[in-house]
PDB file of C-alpha atoms in Angstrom:
ATOM      1  CA  MET A  22      53.861  59.735  70.462  1.00 67.00           C
ATOM      2  CA  SER A  23      56.637  59.134  67.633  1.00 83.00           C
ATOM      3  CA  ARG A  24      55.531  57.752  64.323  1.00 83.00           C
ATOM      4  CA  ARG A  25      57.582  54.756  64.899  1.00 84.00           C
ATOM      5  CA  VAL A  26      55.444  53.831  68.096  1.00 82.00           C
ATOM      6  CA  LEU A  27      52.219  54.646  66.309  1.00 84.00           C
ATOM      7  CA  LEU A  28      53.283  52.326  63.026  1.00 85.00           C
ATOM      8  CA  THR A  29      54.170  49.463  65.561  1.00 86.00           C
ATOM      9  CA  SER A  30      50.881  49.773  67.494  1.00 83.00           C
ATOM     10  CA  ALA A  31      49.033  49.720  64.404  1.00 83.00           C
ATOM     11  CA  LEU A  32      50.610  46.570  62.987  1.00 85.00           C
ATOM     12  CA  ILE A  33      50.271  44.707  66.401  1.00 85.00           C
ATOM     13  CA  ALA A  34      46.567  45.651  66.556  1.00 83.00           C
ATOM     14  CA  LEU A  35      46.147  44.497  62.815  1.00 80.00           C
ATOM     15  CA  LEU A  36      48.016  41.337  63.571  1.00 80.00           C
ATOM     16  CA  LEU A  37      46.000  40.652  66.780  1.00 77.00           C
ATOM     17  CA  GLY A  38      42.344  41.698  65.282  1.00 73.00           C
ATOM     18  CA  THR A  39      43.382  39.261  62.299  1.00 74.00           C
ATOM     19  CA  ILE A  40      44.184  36.409  64.736  1.00 70.00           C
ATOM     20  CA  PHE A  41      41.046  36.737  66.945  1.00 70.00           C
ATOM     21  CA  LEU A  42      38.678  37.893  64.725  1.00 70.00           C
ATOM     22  CA  GLY A  43      39.866  36.580  61.284  1.00 70.00           C
ATOM     23  CA  PRO A  44      38.284  32.866  61.790  1.00 71.00           C
ATOM     24  CA  GLY A  45      34.797  34.598  61.938  1.00 73.00           C
ATOM     25  CA  VAL A  46      35.199  35.986  58.511  1.00 77.00           C
ATOM     26  CA  PRO A  47      33.507  33.945  55.796  1.00 82.00           C
ATOM     27  CA  ALA A  48      35.983  33.614  53.560  1.00 82.00           C
ATOM     28  CA  ILE A  49      38.830  32.609  56.227  1.00 82.00           C
ATOM     29  CA  ARG A  50      36.511  30.286  57.830  1.00 84.00           C
ATOM     30  CA  ASP A  51      35.723  28.563  54.446  1.00 85.00           C
ATOM     31  CA  ALA A  52      39.383  28.255  53.866  1.00 86.00           C
ATOM     32  CA  ILE A  53      40.090  26.530  57.416  1.00 84.00           C
ATOM     33  CA  LEU A  54      36.880  24.192  56.358  1.00 88.00           C
ATOM     34  CA  SER A  55      38.313  23.329  53.338  1.00 90.00           C
ATOM     35  CA  ARG A  56      41.651  22.535  54.971  1.00 89.00           C
ATOM     36  CA  ALA A  57      40.011  20.282  57.482  1.00 87.00           C
ATOM     37  CA  LEU A  58      37.641  18.692  54.820  1.00 90.00           C
ATOM     38  CA  GLY A  59      40.845  17.616  52.790  1.00 92.00           C
ATOM     39  CA  MET A  60      42.134  15.632  55.703  1.00 91.00           C
ATOM     40  CA  VAL A  61      38.627  13.954  55.972  1.00 90.00           C
ATOM     41  CA  GLU A  62      38.739  13.355  52.430  1.00 92.00           C
ATOM     42  CA  ASP A  63      42.277  11.465  53.054  1.00 94.00           C
ATOM     43  CA  ALA A  64      40.471   9.321  55.512  1.00 92.00           C
ATOM     44  CA  GLY A  65      38.141   7.868  52.890  1.00 93.00           C
ATOM     45  CA  PHE A  66      35.180  10.241  53.305  1.00 93.00           C
ATOM     46  CA  GLN A  67      33.634  12.722  51.019  1.00 94.00           C
ATOM     47  CA  VAL A  68      31.747  15.659  52.617  1.00 93.00           C
ATOM     48  CA  ALA A  69      29.766  18.483  50.786  1.00 93.00           C
ATOM     49  CA  TYR A  70      27.778  21.349  52.204  1.00 94.00           C
ATOM     50  CA  GLY A  71      25.666  24.039  51.107  1.00 94.00           C
ATOM     51  CA  ARG A  72      26.326  26.794  53.638  1.00 92.00           C
ATOM     52  CA  SER A  73      28.612  27.308  56.635  1.00 91.00           C
ATOM     53  CA  ASP A  74      28.317  29.595  59.827  1.00 90.00           C
ATOM     54  CA  GLY A  75      30.245  30.296  62.914  1.00 88.00           C
ATOM     55  CA  ASN A  76      33.674  31.557  64.349  1.00 84.00           C
ATOM     56  CA  ALA A  77      36.027  28.803  63.460  1.00 82.00           C
ATOM     57  CA  TRP A  78      37.796  29.228  66.994  1.00 82.00           C
ATOM     58  CA  ARG A  79      34.541  27.995  68.843  1.00 87.00           C
ATOM     59  CA  ARG A  80      31.738  26.854  66.675  1.00 90.00           C
ATOM     60  CA  VAL A  81      31.032  25.707  63.167  1.00 91.00           C
ATOM     61  CA  GLU A  82      27.415  25.070  61.527  1.00 94.00           C
ATOM     62  CA  LEU A  83      27.266  23.509  58.247  1.00 94.00           C
ATOM     63  CA  GLN A  84      23.706  23.435  56.291  1.00 95.00           C
ATOM     64  CA  ASP A  85      22.592  20.801  53.696  1.00 96.00           C
ATOM     65  CA  VAL A  86      25.381  18.398  54.231  1.00 95.00           C
ATOM     66  CA  ALA A  87      26.175  15.106  52.501  1.00 95.00           C
ATOM     67  CA  VAL A  88      28.712  12.666  53.927  1.00 94.00           C
ATOM     68  CA  SER A  89      29.788   9.529  52.050  1.00 95.00           C
ATOM     69  CA  GLY A  90      32.274   6.831  52.288  1.00 91.00           C
ATOM     70  CA  HIS A  91      33.500   3.678  53.984  1.00 89.00           C
ATOM     71  CA  GLY A  92      29.868   2.269  53.331  1.00 89.00           C
ATOM     72  CA  ALA A  93      27.957   5.242  54.678  1.00 90.00           C
ATOM     73  CA  ASP A  94      25.676   7.827  52.622  1.00 94.00           C
ATOM     74  CA  VAL A  95      24.220  10.383  55.081  1.00 95.00           C
ATOM     75  CA  GLN A  96      22.445  13.674  54.470  1.00 96.00           C
ATOM     76  CA  LEU A  97      21.997  16.191  57.181  1.00 95.00           C
ATOM     77  CA  GLU A  98      19.809  19.539  57.245  1.00 96.00           C
ATOM     78  CA  ARG A  99      22.233  21.046  59.979  1.00 96.00           C
ATOM     79  CA  LEU A 100      25.526  19.705  61.373  1.00 94.00           C
ATOM     80  CA  GLU A 101      27.053  21.885  64.589  1.00 95.00           C
ATOM     81  CA  LEU A 102      30.288  21.223  65.805  1.00 92.00           C
ATOM     82  CA  ARG A 103      31.083  23.179  69.074  1.00 93.00           C
ATOM     83  CA  TYR A 104      34.408  23.263  70.637  1.00 87.00           C
ATOM     84  CA  HIS A 105      37.264  25.428  72.102  1.00 85.00           C
ATOM     85  CA  LEU A 106      40.075  25.622  69.872  1.00 79.00           C
ATOM     86  CA  PRO A 107      42.488  27.455  72.418  1.00 79.00           C
ATOM     87  CA  SER A 108      42.042  24.243  74.613  1.00 83.00           C
ATOM     88  CA  LEU A 109      44.684  22.325  72.273  1.00 79.00           C
ATOM     89  CA  LEU A 110      47.153  24.433  74.050  1.00 82.00           C
ATOM     90  CA  GLY A 111      46.347  22.370  77.003  1.00 88.00           C
ATOM     91  CA  GLY A 112      46.276  19.190  75.292  1.00 87.00           C
ATOM     92  CA  GLU A 113      42.479  18.503  74.977  1.00 89.00           C
ATOM     93  CA  LEU A 114      39.481  19.505  72.761  1.00 85.00           C
ATOM     94  CA  PRO A 115      36.028  19.461  74.322  1.00 90.00           C
ATOM     95  CA  LEU A 116      33.723  18.871  71.603  1.00 90.00           C
ATOM     96  CA  SER A 117      29.823  18.915  71.345  1.00 94.00           C
ATOM     97  CA  VAL A 118      28.155  17.705  68.146  1.00 93.00           C
ATOM     98  CA  ALA A 119      24.503  18.414  67.441  1.00 95.00           C
ATOM     99  CA  ALA A 120      22.493  17.286  64.133  1.00 95.00           C
ATOM    100  CA  ARG A 121      19.272  17.987  62.916  1.00 95.00           C
ATOM    101  CA  GLY A 122      17.502  16.583  59.865  1.00 95.00           C
ATOM    102  CA  VAL A 123      19.554  13.180  59.778  1.00 94.00           C
ATOM    103  CA  SER A 124      18.913  10.687  57.030  1.00 94.00           C
ATOM    104  CA  GLY A 125      20.525   7.957  55.171  1.00 92.00           C
ATOM    105  CA  ASP A 126      22.374   4.584  55.562  1.00 87.00           C
TER     106      ASP A 126
END
């Protein structure tokens, strides 16, 4: 194989690996969450969390969550959002939400 083919193949593999595996890396997941929470703040809610887990393509779990805004003040031990992000290509987003240890007004 020529050097050019190897270099091109390596670059394509690196790009695809970044696209598919990147959202599971904590730093990238937290950057995506920061962007999403910025949109939530624009809607008038403040959200803070202690720790995040999961792969941003399918599931995000937040722990020690506090949500306030529009008359709500809620604390959650755990908030889990399950979805299938690639479904957005078909115009839908299946979403499942699970919460544990919920308290507040």
